[in-house]
Coordinates of C-alpha atoms in Angstrom, one line a residue:
M1 CA 0.0 0.0 0.0
N2 CA 1.6 3.3 -1.0
D3 CA 1.2 6.6 0.8
A4 CA -1.3 8.0 -1.7
K5 CA -3.7 5.2 -0.9
M6 CA -3.0 5.0 2.8
S7 CA -6.2 6.0 4.7
Q8 CA -6.1 8.8 7.3
T9 CA -6.7 6.2 10.1
E10 CA -3.5 4.3 9.1
K11 CA -1.5 7.5 9.3
L12 CA -2.5 8.0 12.9
P13 CA -0.7 6.5 15.9
C14 CA -1.9 3.1 17.0
L15 CA 0.1 3.0 20.3
F16 CA 0.2 5.5 23.1
V17 CA 3.0 4.9 25.7
I18 CA 2.7 6.8 29.0
F19 CA 6.0 6.9 30.9
G20 CA 5.1 7.6 34.6
A21 CA 1.6 6.2 34.2
T22 CA 1.0 6.0 38.0
G23 CA 2.2 9.6 38.7
D24 CA 0.0 12.6 39.5
L25 CA 0.0 14.0 36.0
A26 CA -1.2 10.8 34.4
S27 CA -3.7 10.1 37.1
N28 CA -5.2 13.7 37.3
K29 CA -4.9 14.8 33.7
L30 CA -3.9 12.3 31.0
L31 CA -6.0 9.2 31.8
P32 CA -9.2 11.2 32.5
A33 CA -8.7 13.1 29.2
L34 CA -8.1 9.9 27.2
F35 CA -11.3 8.4 28.8
E36 CA -13.3 11.4 27.7
L37 CA -11.9 11.1 24.2
E38 CA -13.0 7.4 24.3
N39 CA -16.5 8.5 25.4
A40 CA -16.6 11.0 22.5
G41 CA -15.7 8.3 20.0
R42 CA -12.4 10.0 19.0
L43 CA -10.0 7.1 19.5
A44 CA -9.5 4.7 16.6
D45 CA -10.4 1.0 17.0
N46 CA -6.8 -0.1 16.7
F47 CA -5.5 2.5 19.3
S48 CA -3.7 0.8 22.2
I49 CA -2.2 2.3 25.4
V50 CA 0.8 1.0 27.3
A51 CA 1.0 2.2 31.0
F52 CA 4.7 2.2 31.9
S53 CA 5.7 2.4 35.6
R54 CA 8.1 1.0 38.1
R55 CA 5.4 -0.5 40.3
E56 CA 5.4 -4.3 40.3
W57 CA 1.8 -4.7 39.0
T58 CA 0.0 -6.9 36.6
T59 CA -2.4 -5.5 34.0
D60 CA -5.3 -6.5 36.3
D61 CA -3.7 -4.4 39.1
W62 CA -3.4 -1.5 36.7
L63 CA -7.0 -1.7 35.6
E64 CA -8.2 -1.6 39.2
H65 CA -6.0 1.5 39.7
L66 CA -7.5 3.0 36.6
R67 CA -11.1 2.2 37.8
E68 CA -10.3 4.1 41.0
I69 CA -9.0 7.1 39.0
L70 CA -12.1 7.3 36.9
K71 CA -14.7 6.5 39.6
N72 CA -16.0 10.0 39.8
R73 CA -16.5 10.1 36.0
I74 CA -18.3 6.8 35.6
D75 CA -22.1 7.0 35.8
Q76 CA -25.1 5.6 34.2
S77 CA -25.2 8.2 31.4
F78 CA -22.2 6.7 29.6
P79 CA -23.1 4.6 26.6
E80 CA -22.9 0.9 27.1
G81 CA -19.5 -0.6 26.6
V82 CA -17.5 2.7 26.8
L83 CA -15.6 1.6 30.0
E84 CA -15.0 -1.9 28.8
R85 CA -13.7 -0.6 25.4
F86 CA -11.4 1.8 27.2
F87 CA -10.0 -0.8 29.6
A88 CA -9.4 -3.2 26.7
R89 CA -7.0 -0.8 25.1
F90 CA -4.5 -1.1 28.0
R91 CA -1.6 -3.2 28.9
Y92 CA 0.7 -2.6 31.9
Q93 CA 4.5 -2.8 31.7
Q94 CA 6.6 -2.7 34.8
G95 CA 9.9 -1.0 34.1
D96 CA 12.7 1.3 35.2
L97 CA 13.2 4.5 33.3
N98 CA 17.0 4.1 33.6
D99 CA 17.1 0.4 32.6
I100 CA 17.6 -0.3 28.9
E101 CA 16.1 -3.8 29.2
S102 CA 12.7 -2.3 30.1
Y103 CA 12.7 -0.5 26.8
R104 CA 13.7 -3.6 24.9
V105 CA 10.8 -5.4 26.5
L106 CA 8.6 -2.5 25.4
A107 CA 9.9 -2.7 21.8
A108 CA 9.4 -6.5 21.7
G109 CA 5.7 -6.0 22.6
L110 CA 5.0 -3.6 19.7
A111 CA 3.3 -5.1 16.7
P112 CA 5.7 -4.8 13.8
G113 CA 3.2 -6.1 11.3
S114 CA 0.5 -3.5 12.1
A115 CA -0.7 -1.3 9.3
C116 CA -0.2 1.6 11.7
S117 CA 3.4 1.9 12.7
R118 CA 3.3 5.2 14.6
T119 CA 3.7 5.5 18.4
V120 CA 3.3 8.4 20.8
F121 CA 5.7 8.4 23.8
Y122 CA 4.3 10.7 26.5
L123 CA 6.9 11.7 29.1
A124 CA 4.7 12.3 32.2
I125 CA 7.8 12.2 34.4
R126 CA 10.2 14.4 36.3
P127 CA 12.2 16.7 34.0
A128 CA 15.3 15.2 35.6
D129 CA 14.4 11.9 33.8
F130 CA 13.9 13.3 30.3
V131 CA 17.5 12.7 29.2
A132 CA 17.5 9.0 30.4
V133 CA 14.3 8.2 28.6
I134 CA 15.3 9.9 25.3
R135 CA 18.6 8.0 25.3
N136 CA 17.0 4.7 26.1
L137 CA 14.4 5.1 23.4
K138 CA 17.2 5.5 20.9
A139 CA 19.2 2.6 22.4
A140 CA 16.1 0.3 22.0
G141 CA 15.4 1.5 18.5
L142 CA 12.1 3.1 19.5
N143 CA 12.9 6.3 17.7
E144 CA 12.8 4.5 14.4
P145 CA 11.6 4.8 11.7
R146 CA 12.8 8.4 11.9
G147 CA 10.0 10.9 11.3
M148 CA 7.2 8.5 12.3
N149 CA 6.9 8.3 16.1
R150 CA 6.0 11.2 18.3
V151 CA 7.4 12.3 21.7
V152 CA 5.6 14.6 24.1
I153 CA 7.6 16.6 26.5
E154 CA 6.0 18.3 29.6
K155 CA 7.3 21.6 30.9
P156 CA 9.6 22.9 32.1
F157 CA 11.9 22.4 29.1
G158 CA 15.3 22.7 30.8
E159 CA 16.2 24.5 34.0
D160 CA 17.8 27.5 32.2
L161 CA 18.8 28.6 28.7
E162 CA 21.9 26.4 28.6
S163 CA 20.2 23.2 29.8
A164 CA 17.2 23.8 27.4
Q165 CA 19.7 24.0 24.5
V166 CA 21.4 20.8 25.6
L167 CA 18.1 19.0 25.9
N168 CA 17.0 20.2 22.5
R169 CA 20.2 19.0 20.9
L170 CA 19.8 15.6 22.4
L171 CA 16.2 15.4 21.1
H172 CA 17.2 16.4 17.6
Q173 CA 19.9 13.7 17.6
H174 CA 17.2 11.1 17.7
F175 CA 13.9 12.8 16.6
D176 CA 13.0 15.3 13.9
E177 CA 11.4 18.6 15.0
E178 CA 8.1 17.4 13.5
Q179 CA 8.1 14.5 16.0
I180 CA 8.6 16.7 19.1
Y181 CA 5.5 18.0 20.9
R182 CA 6.5 20.4 23.7
I183 CA 3.2 20.7 25.6
D184 CA 1.9 23.7 27.6
H185 CA -1.6 22.8 28.7
F186 CA -2.6 26.5 29.1
L187 CA -2.6 26.8 25.3
G188 CA -5.3 24.1 25.2
K189 CA -7.7 26.1 27.3
E190 CA -10.8 27.4 25.5
T191 CA -10.2 30.9 26.8
V192 CA -6.7 31.1 25.4
Q193 CA -7.9 29.8 22.0
N194 CA -10.9 32.1 22.2
L195 CA -8.6 35.1 22.7
L196 CA -7.4 34.6 19.1
V197 CA -11.0 34.7 17.9
F198 CA -11.9 37.6 20.2
R199 CA -9.0 39.7 18.8
F200 CA -8.9 38.8 15.1
A201 CA -12.5 38.1 14.3
N202 CA -14.0 41.3 15.8
T203 CA -13.3 44.6 14.1
L204 CA -14.7 46.2 17.3
I205 CA -11.7 45.0 19.3
E206 CA -8.6 44.8 17.2
P207 CA -8.2 48.6 16.5
L208 CA -8.1 49.2 20.2
W209 CA -5.5 46.5 20.9
N210 CA -2.4 48.7 21.1
R211 CA -0.4 51.3 23.0
N212 CA -2.7 54.1 22.0
F213 CA -5.6 52.8 24.1
I214 CA -4.3 50.2 26.5
D215 CA -2.7 51.4 29.8
H216 CA -1.3 48.1 30.9
V217 CA -1.9 44.3 30.9
Q218 CA -2.0 42.0 33.9
I219 CA -1.6 38.2 33.7
T220 CA -2.3 36.3 36.9
V221 CA -2.2 32.6 37.7
A222 CA -3.1 32.2 41.4
E223 CA -3.2 28.8 43.1
S224 CA -4.8 28.2 46.4
G225 CA -2.9 24.9 46.8
G226 CA 0.6 24.4 48.1
I227 CA 3.3 22.1 46.5
E228 CA 1.4 18.9 47.3
K229 CA 3.8 16.0 46.8
R230 CA 6.1 17.8 44.5
A231 CA 8.8 19.0 46.9
G232 CA 11.5 17.0 45.3
Y233 CA 11.0 18.9 42.0
Y234 CA 9.6 22.2 43.2
D235 CA 12.3 23.0 45.8
R236 CA 14.8 23.0 42.9
A237 CA 12.6 24.8 40.4
G238 CA 10.5 27.5 42.1
A239 CA 7.7 29.6 40.6
L240 CA 9.9 31.4 38.1
R241 CA 10.8 28.1 36.3
D242 CA 7.7 26.2 37.1
M243 CA 5.1 28.8 35.9
L244 CA 6.3 32.1 34.7
Q245 CA 8.9 31.0 32.1
N246 CA 6.3 28.8 30.3
H247 CA 2.6 29.3 31.2
L248 CA 2.6 33.0 31.8
M249 CA 5.1 33.8 29.0
Q250 CA 2.9 31.8 26.6
L251 CA -0.2 33.8 27.6
L252 CA 1.7 37.0 27.1
T253 CA 2.6 36.0 23.5
V254 CA -1.0 35.2 22.7
V255 CA -2.2 38.6 24.1
A256 CA 0.5 40.6 22.3
M257 CA 1.1 38.7 19.0
E258 CA 0.3 40.2 15.6
P259 CA -2.3 38.6 13.3
P260 CA -0.7 35.6 11.6
P261 CA -1.1 35.2 7.8
A262 CA -2.9 31.9 8.4
L263 CA -4.0 29.8 11.3
E264 CA -1.3 27.3 10.7
A265 CA 1.2 25.9 13.3
D266 CA 4.3 27.7 12.1
A267 CA 2.6 30.9 11.2
L268 CA 1.1 31.2 14.8
R269 CA 4.5 30.3 16.3
D270 CA 6.4 32.8 14.1
E271 CA 4.3 35.6 15.6
K272 CA 4.7 34.4 19.1
V273 CA 8.5 34.3 18.7
K274 CA 8.5 37.9 17.3
V275 CA 6.8 39.0 20.6
L276 CA 9.5 37.2 22.7
R277 CA 12.3 38.7 20.7
S278 CA 10.8 42.2 21.2
I279 CA 10.8 42.0 25.0
R280 CA 13.1 44.5 26.4
P281 CA 16.1 42.9 28.1
I282 CA 16.3 43.5 31.9
A283 CA 19.7 44.9 33.0
K284 CA 21.3 43.4 36.0
R285 CA 21.0 46.7 38.0
A286 CA 17.3 46.8 37.2
I287 CA 16.3 43.3 38.4
H288 CA 14.7 44.6 41.7
A289 CA 12.6 47.2 39.7
H290 CA 11.3 44.5 37.4
A291 CA 10.9 41.3 39.4
V292 CA 9.8 40.3 42.9
R293 CA 9.9 36.9 44.6
A294 CA 8.5 35.7 47.9
Q295 CA 7.7 32.5 49.8
Y296 CA 4.5 31.7 51.7
T297 CA 4.5 31.2 55.4
H298 CA 1.7 29.6 57.5
G299 CA -1.7 31.2 57.2
N300 CA -5.4 30.6 56.7
I301 CA -7.2 29.4 53.5
D302 CA -11.0 28.8 53.5
G303 CA -11.0 28.7 57.3
Q304 CA -8.2 26.1 57.5
V305 CA -4.8 26.7 58.9
V306 CA -2.0 25.7 56.5
A307 CA 1.7 25.3 57.0
G308 CA 4.4 27.5 55.6
Y309 CA 6.6 26.4 52.7
Q310 CA 9.6 25.6 54.9
Q311 CA 7.3 23.3 57.0
E312 CA 6.1 21.3 54.0
D313 CA 7.3 17.6 53.8
N314 CA 10.8 17.2 52.1
V315 CA 11.5 20.9 51.9
E316 CA 14.8 22.2 53.3
R317 CA 14.1 24.2 56.5
D318 CA 16.3 27.1 55.2
S319 CA 15.0 27.0 51.6
I320 CA 14.7 30.3 49.8
T321 CA 12.8 28.8 46.8
E322 CA 10.2 31.3 45.6
T323 CA 6.6 30.2 45.7
F324 CA 5.5 33.7 44.3
V325 CA 6.9 35.7 41.5
A326 CA 5.8 38.9 39.9
A327 CA 7.6 40.6 37.0
K328 CA 7.2 43.6 34.7
F329 CA 8.1 43.4 31.0
Y330 CA 8.0 45.8 28.1
I331 CA 7.6 44.8 24.4
D332 CA 9.5 47.2 22.3
N333 CA 7.6 47.0 19.0
W334 CA 5.3 49.4 17.1
R335 CA 2.1 48.0 18.8
W336 CA 3.2 47.8 22.4
R337 CA 6.1 50.1 23.1
G338 CA 5.7 51.7 26.5
V339 CA 2.9 49.4 27.7
P340 CA 3.9 47.5 30.9
F341 CA 2.9 43.8 31.1
Y342 CA 2.6 42.7 34.7
L343 CA 2.9 38.9 35.2
R344 CA 2.2 37.3 38.6
T345 CA 1.9 33.7 39.9
G346 CA 1.9 32.2 43.4
K347 CA 0.9 29.3 45.5
R348 CA -1.3 29.4 48.7
M349 CA -3.2 32.4 47.5
P350 CA -6.8 33.0 48.5
K351 CA -8.4 31.3 45.6
Q352 CA -7.7 29.4 42.3
N353 CA -7.8 32.1 39.7
S354 CA -6.2 32.5 36.3
M355 CA -7.0 35.7 34.5
I356 CA -5.8 38.1 31.8
A357 CA -6.8 41.7 32.7
I358 CA -6.4 44.5 30.1
R359 CA -6.9 48.0 31.5
F360 CA -7.6 50.8 29.0
K361 CA -6.4 54.4 29.3
H362 CA -8.6 57.2 30.6
P363 CA -10.3 59.4 28.1
P364 CA -8.0 62.2 26.8
Q365 CA -10.3 64.9 28.3
Q366 CA -12.1 64.8 31.7
L367 CA -15.5 66.2 30.7
F368 CA -17.0 65.6 34.1
R369 CA -14.6 67.5 36.3
E370 CA -17.2 70.1 37.3
T371 CA -19.8 67.5 38.3
P372 CA -20.2 65.2 41.3
L373 CA -18.3 62.7 39.2
E374 CA -14.7 63.8 40.0
W375 CA -12.9 60.6 38.8
I376 CA -13.9 57.8 36.4
A377 CA -12.7 54.3 36.9
P378 CA -10.9 52.9 33.9
N379 CA -12.4 50.4 31.5
W380 CA -11.3 46.8 31.7
V381 CA -11.5 43.6 29.5
L382 CA -11.2 40.6 31.7
L383 CA -10.6 37.1 30.3
S384 CA -11.1 34.4 33.0
I385 CA -9.2 31.1 32.3
Q386 CA -10.0 29.3 35.5
P387 CA -12.0 28.3 37.5
E388 CA -14.5 29.5 34.9
E389 CA -13.8 30.3 31.2
S390 CA -15.5 33.6 30.3
M391 CA -15.0 37.2 29.2
H392 CA -16.1 40.3 31.0
M393 CA -16.1 44.0 29.8
E394 CA -16.5 46.9 32.2
I395 CA -18.0 50.1 30.9
H396 CA -19.6 53.2 32.5
V397 CA -23.3 54.1 32.4
K398 CA -25.1 57.0 34.1
Q399 CA -26.9 56.2 37.3
P400 CA -30.6 57.2 37.3
G401 CA -31.3 60.5 39.0
L402 CA -30.6 64.2 38.6
D403 CA -26.9 64.2 39.3
M404 CA -24.2 63.2 36.8
N405 CA -23.0 60.1 38.6
T406 CA -22.0 56.9 36.9
R407 CA -21.7 53.2 37.8
V408 CA -19.6 50.5 36.3
M409 CA -21.6 47.8 34.4
Q410 CA -20.0 44.5 33.7
M411 CA -20.9 42.8 30.4
N412 CA -20.4 39.1 31.0
A413 CA -20.1 36.5 28.3
S414 CA -19.6 32.9 29.0
F415 CA -18.0 31.0 26.1
L416 CA -20.4 28.1 26.7
K417 CA -24.1 27.9 26.1
T418 CA -26.2 26.4 28.9
D419 CA -26.3 22.9 27.3
E420 CA -22.5 22.9 26.4
Q421 CA -19.7 21.4 28.5
A422 CA -16.2 22.9 28.6
L423 CA -13.5 20.8 26.9
D424 CA -10.6 20.0 29.1
A425 CA -7.2 21.4 27.9
Y426 CA -5.6 18.0 27.9
E427 CA -8.4 16.5 25.9
A428 CA -7.8 19.0 23.1
L429 CA -4.0 18.7 23.2
L430 CA -4.0 14.9 23.3
L431 CA -6.3 14.8 20.3
D432 CA -3.9 17.2 18.5
V433 CA -1.0 14.9 19.3
I434 CA -2.8 11.9 17.9
E435 CA -4.0 13.8 14.8
G436 CA -0.6 15.5 14.3
D437 CA -1.7 19.1 14.7
R438 CA 1.1 21.1 16.2
S439 CA -0.6 24.5 16.3
L440 CA -0.9 24.6 20.1
F441 CA 2.5 23.2 20.8
I442 CA 5.7 25.1 21.4
R443 CA 8.6 25.3 18.9
F444 CA 12.1 25.4 20.4
D445 CA 12.8 29.0 19.5
E446 CA 9.9 30.0 21.6
V447 CA 11.4 28.1 24.5
E448 CA 14.8 29.6 23.8
W449 CA 13.7 33.1 23.7
A450 CA 11.5 32.7 26.8
W451 CA 14.6 31.5 28.7
Q452 CA 16.6 34.5 27.3
V453 CA 14.0 36.8 28.8
I454 CA 14.0 35.0 32.2
D455 CA 17.7 34.1 32.5
P456 CA 18.9 37.5 33.9
I457 CA 16.3 37.3 36.8
L458 CA 17.2 33.7 37.4
K459 CA 20.9 34.2 37.6
H460 CA 20.5 37.2 39.9
W461 CA 18.4 35.3 42.3
V462 CA 20.8 32.4 42.4
V463 CA 23.4 34.7 43.7
E464 CA 21.1 36.3 46.3
R465 CA 20.7 33.4 48.7
E466 CA 20.6 35.0 52.1
Y467 CA 17.0 36.3 52.3
I468 CA 13.6 36.0 50.6
P469 CA 10.5 38.1 51.4
T470 CA 7.5 36.2 52.7
Y471 CA 3.7 36.5 52.5
P472 CA 1.0 34.7 54.6
A473 CA -0.8 31.8 53.0
G474 CA -4.2 33.1 52.1
S475 CA -3.0 36.5 50.9
W476 CA -2.5 37.8 47.4
G477 CA 1.3 37.9 47.8
P478 CA 3.9 40.3 49.3
A479 CA 3.5 44.1 49.5
E480 CA 6.7 44.4 47.5
A481 CA 4.9 43.3 44.4
N482 CA 3.2 46.7 44.3
R483 CA 6.5 48.5 43.6
L484 CA 6.5 47.1 40.1
F485 CA 3.7 49.4 38.9
D486 CA 4.7 52.5 36.8
N487 CA 1.9 54.7 38.2
D488 CA 0.2 55.2 41.5
D489 CA -3.3 54.4 40.1
Q490 CA -2.2 50.9 38.9
T491 CA -3.1 48.1 41.3
W492 CA -3.4 44.3 41.0
R493 CA -6.7 43.1 39.7
N494 CA -7.5 40.1 42.0
E495 CA -11.2 39.4 41.2
L496 CA -13.5 39.5 38.1

């Protein structure tokens, strides 16, 4: 059968290997997302899944574990046979990520005579294990035939610019760029994708999306949870590497990018790279004026007392790892020059809240200065990413009565109709991996330029190891974060 006659199904992967199948990422995100794709009928009949983990389990043990993971999703509304069909796709393989024999066993279990020869290798593992897995895939011949199999890399991609470049060179020794899917699940969220439509499909919005009308942009990813069971990774990484370098920088590029010539993978990513290349470098002497870090201490969240970061399990008692970071960036291009972009993320904050907030400038003339209305609050566009996905616009209207007073009205628009259900980011991204759509995945030059933006801050903080500001758990971060603002009337937007 030649390529011209090969059906679309035969070009899709028939095997999906999850390294780290019993870890938190697989249990909380990947497996539920694959189950929802099964329920939606989006997985091909010949699609199989290998759960690879070091636990000494049988396939029956694994299926019992899988049933426990999915118990809250299984109800009578599912069509008959969905669960059984999903379970039948799995086999479990016990193996060590550092043991080449485990990969040879994996390779021997693949079906060489299958019409579908493509495999997806998903690295749901610690970043420290990426190198070992990539090398062992090569040693076992699982990267062949070149150009066919796909490898999915979770963030963070490297620990700094140099390590990211080393990891990329290693990947390219064994895989082509078209085989590499660097995943950032924020790009799979409906709100982020809707931002492209909001900007580029509405002539009402795009003419205002520039330095002439926008005062500043805030991007916040607040987490009420702590580090959970991730101390081994998090105490080495911190919020700057874990969140700001990838998630928040990606959101910044989507907000600030120019319209691409087409909605194609490379066209979109070209525009995002242009944004990152235009970010003004931060001089060493200006780090304190552009970036703030802090660490949570004990506090109260939702009426419960929670421990401070240094009291968390497996965290060094004198650790200065940041759990909060806020930074200010300028994009020196025609559209955005002079507009500050404020990025902020932290753990143990009052609520789970991810939001893009765009504040518009005041009118050029204050017409109401001789009325009871002495000051007008600015207009905002608020894009909520989580916990809900929606858009809000704040405008002024006159209050009823004889005096000239106004009130702010919020125009709210959910992206979903009442009978629609939100698509999980991982469902969308896993389907893209399977179908070979790389539009929402990150090209290496995006990673490289993001590290170049962050590296000056990172290197400065590595040297400053004597003291770190703190903030109580349940607060919106340290007071020091307010010094980033250019003007006295700029404040953090915490709520919709």
